[in-house]
């Protein structure tokens, strides 16, 4: 198990997973009084919750958590567990004698590995929220438990992926962190080097999805979606958080090829605790870079599972 630590003020991260069924949940909790937030959904096959309210023209100005889950649409149930946990802690908007937390979420498709009838539920979401702290596991934990990449030629030739985290800080106190669960159809690049992707028949050699696409590859299969969340202590509005989420998608494009396909539901949330004045472009570029680095961390932290090799299988 590899452990990461977030130093972004106001945010904690928790995971819960079924390592046999190969599915899980990651919860990013913001400050108790909420965080400004935005979202950008680029993939054409998303599974999301409460993303409409993040539109800058909508009434709600702050949210309390983002939930990233496996399990395809079934996994959205985990968000209700996070709501229950936060409400019990007295966190959320006061409505009579009830606290209503605002919890947004997105899911990835991991039903093609492990137990296809096993997916995150309310209680797994509750557990992940309960375990949220500054330290958390990456790799095949949380939303990355059942993640795979390189599925252009089918899941039987994919490589195991996972979840990753990266952050950058500036001298003025600005901090930007990114958590990614990487379940891409495409392959993962570090510069011009392919780290993970579709494998040959003997699972020993990487096949270039890039080259396949240039030759007119005809059909992209389902079972994908990479989802993530940017956290920052910058002072941002909902509109600015939405802009940051859009810029953060450039980190996807720098690390994943092909990306944002019709069979990916790629989604990025941004949450801002509002402590440090910072230019939007600066925060956006740090978000792009931390997303890219978190994607690489997800690949290098993953372990072989479900009969699929990982980056570690070839770099022991």
Tab-separated table of N, CA, C and O in Angstrom, residues 35-39 49-65 83 93 100-105 238 242 269:
chain	number	residue	atom	x	y	z
A	35	UNK	N	-17.208	24.683	0.313
A	35	UNK	CA	-16.194	25.176	-0.615
A	35	UNK	C	-16.874	25.598	-1.913
A	35	UNK	O	-17.850	24.974	-2.347
A	36	UNK	N	-16.356	26.660	-2.519
A	36	UNK	CA	-16.810	27.000	-3.862
A	36	UNK	C	-16.416	25.851	-4.791
A	36	UNK	O	-15.391	25.203	-4.583
A	37	UNK	N	-17.225	25.610	-5.808
A	37	UNK	CA	-16.945	24.442	-6.643
A	37	UNK	C	-17.450	24.627	-8.060
A	37	UNK	O	-18.379	25.402	-8.327
A	38	UNK	N	-16.814	23.903	-8.966
A	38	UNK	CA	-17.228	23.862	-10.358
A	38	UNK	C	-16.906	22.507	-10.941
A	38	UNK	O	-16.213	21.694	-10.315
A	39	UNK	N	-17.381	22.251	-12.150
A	39	UNK	CA	-17.159	20.958	-12.790
A	39	UNK	C	-17.076	21.142	-14.297
A	39	UNK	O	-17.653	22.095	-14.855
A	49	UNK	N	-23.659	13.091	-10.384
A	49	UNK	CA	-24.706	13.499	-9.445
A	49	UNK	C	-24.491	14.958	-9.062
A	49	UNK	O	-23.372	15.377	-8.779
A	50	UNK	N	-25.565	15.727	-9.046
A	50	UNK	CA	-25.589	17.130	-8.584
A	50	UNK	C	-24.616	18.027	-9.351
A	50	UNK	O	-24.088	18.988	-8.801
A	51	UNK	N	-24.381	17.707	-10.628
A	51	UNK	CA	-23.512	18.595	-11.404
A	51	UNK	C	-24.256	19.818	-11.908
A	51	UNK	O	-23.651	20.875	-12.128
A	52	UNK	N	-25.575	19.727	-12.096
A	52	UNK	CA	-26.338	20.887	-12.569
A	52	UNK	C	-26.245	22.062	-11.606
A	52	UNK	O	-26.171	23.219	-12.018
A	53	UNK	N	-26.221	21.776	-10.301
A	53	UNK	CA	-26.194	22.883	-9.341
A	53	UNK	C	-24.853	23.605	-9.327
A	53	UNK	O	-24.734	24.701	-8.761
A	54	UNK	N	-23.814	23.007	-9.956
A	54	UNK	CA	-22.523	23.671	-10.038
A	54	UNK	C	-22.467	24.698	-11.172
A	54	UNK	O	-21.485	25.439	-11.276
A	55	UNK	N	-23.492	24.735	-12.001
A	55	UNK	CA	-23.585	25.796	-12.996
A	55	UNK	C	-23.545	27.142	-12.265
A	55	UNK	O	-24.279	27.357	-11.289
A	56	UNK	N	-22.686	28.072	-12.703
A	56	UNK	CA	-22.536	29.347	-11.992
A	56	UNK	C	-23.829	30.131	-11.795
A	56	UNK	O	-23.917	30.963	-10.870
A	57	UNK	N	-24.865	29.905	-12.637
A	57	UNK	CA	-26.100	30.666	-12.480
A	57	UNK	C	-27.053	30.032	-11.469
A	57	UNK	O	-28.088	30.614	-11.150
A	58	UNK	N	-26.717	28.858	-10.959
A	58	UNK	CA	-27.598	28.199	-9.999
A	58	UNK	C	-27.384	28.759	-8.590
A	58	UNK	O	-26.357	29.332	-8.265
A	59	UNK	N	-28.365	28.530	-7.725
A	59	UNK	CA	-28.411	29.197	-6.421
A	59	UNK	C	-27.313	28.767	-5.467
A	59	UNK	O	-26.656	29.600	-4.840
A	60	UNK	N	-27.113	27.464	-5.309
A	60	UNK	CA	-26.156	26.969	-4.317
A	60	UNK	C	-24.741	27.439	-4.669
A	60	UNK	O	-24.280	27.266	-5.799
A	61	UNK	N	-24.060	28.025	-3.686
A	61	UNK	CA	-22.731	28.595	-3.917
A	61	UNK	C	-21.597	27.731	-3.371
A	61	UNK	O	-20.443	27.915	-3.763
A	62	UNK	N	-21.908	26.803	-2.475
A	62	UNK	CA	-20.858	25.994	-1.868
A	62	UNK	C	-21.306	24.543	-1.739
A	62	UNK	O	-22.494	24.264	-1.568
A	63	UNK	N	-20.337	23.638	-1.815
A	63	UNK	CA	-20.615	22.225	-1.607
A	63	UNK	C	-19.747	21.719	-0.452
A	63	UNK	O	-18.816	22.396	-0.016
A	64	UNK	N	-20.037	20.507	0.001
A	64	UNK	CA	-19.336	19.959	1.158
A	64	UNK	C	-18.461	18.749	0.843
A	64	UNK	O	-17.558	18.426	1.617
A	65	UNK	N	-18.729	18.102	-0.281
A	65	UNK	CA	-17.930	16.914	-0.616
A	65	UNK	C	-18.067	16.571	-2.085
A	65	UNK	O	-19.066	16.900	-2.736
A	83	UNK	N	-23.622	11.772	2.349
A	83	UNK	CA	-24.608	12.734	2.849
A	83	UNK	C	-25.037	12.380	4.269
A	83	UNK	O	-25.135	13.244	5.135
A	93	UNK	N	-26.468	22.572	4.908
A	93	UNK	CA	-27.360	23.719	5.033
A	93	UNK	C	-28.481	23.385	6.007
A	93	UNK	O	-29.084	22.321	5.936
A	100	UNK	N	-28.618	19.555	5.514
A	100	UNK	CA	-28.588	18.971	4.170
A	100	UNK	C	-27.240	19.270	3.526
A	100	UNK	O	-27.003	20.369	3.025
A	101	UNK	N	-26.319	18.307	3.529
A	101	UNK	CA	-25.019	18.513	2.872
A	101	UNK	C	-25.180	18.499	1.355
A	101	UNK	O	-26.044	17.794	0.822
A	102	UNK	N	-24.351	19.267	0.671
A	102	UNK	CA	-24.337	19.247	-0.788
A	102	UNK	C	-23.160	18.374	-1.226
A	102	UNK	O	-21.999	18.708	-0.994
A	103	UNK	N	-23.480	17.247	-1.828
A	103	UNK	CA	-22.484	16.245	-2.218
A	103	UNK	C	-22.599	15.988	-3.718
A	103	UNK	O	-23.656	15.585	-4.202
A	104	UNK	N	-21.529	16.252	-4.427
A	104	UNK	CA	-21.493	16.016	-5.870
A	104	UNK	C	-20.646	14.782	-6.155
A	104	UNK	O	-19.732	14.461	-5.385
A	105	UNK	N	-20.923	14.121	-7.261
A	105	UNK	CA	-20.166	12.901	-7.521
A	105	UNK	C	-20.116	12.506	-8.978
A	105	UNK	O	-20.850	13.024	-9.822
A	238	UNK	N	-17.680	30.329	-8.125
A	238	UNK	CA	-18.145	29.144	-8.855
A	238	UNK	C	-17.720	29.204	-10.320
A	238	UNK	O	-17.287	28.189	-10.884
A	242	UNK	N	-15.230	26.578	-12.309
A	242	UNK	CA	-15.603	25.928	-13.558
A	242	UNK	C	-14.502	26.098	-14.603
A	242	UNK	O	-14.156	25.154	-15.333
A	269	UNK	N	-13.898	17.846	-11.098
A	269	UNK	CA	-14.451	18.819	-10.163
A	269	UNK	C	-13.318	19.708	-9.647
A	269	UNK	O	-12.165	19.273	-9.579
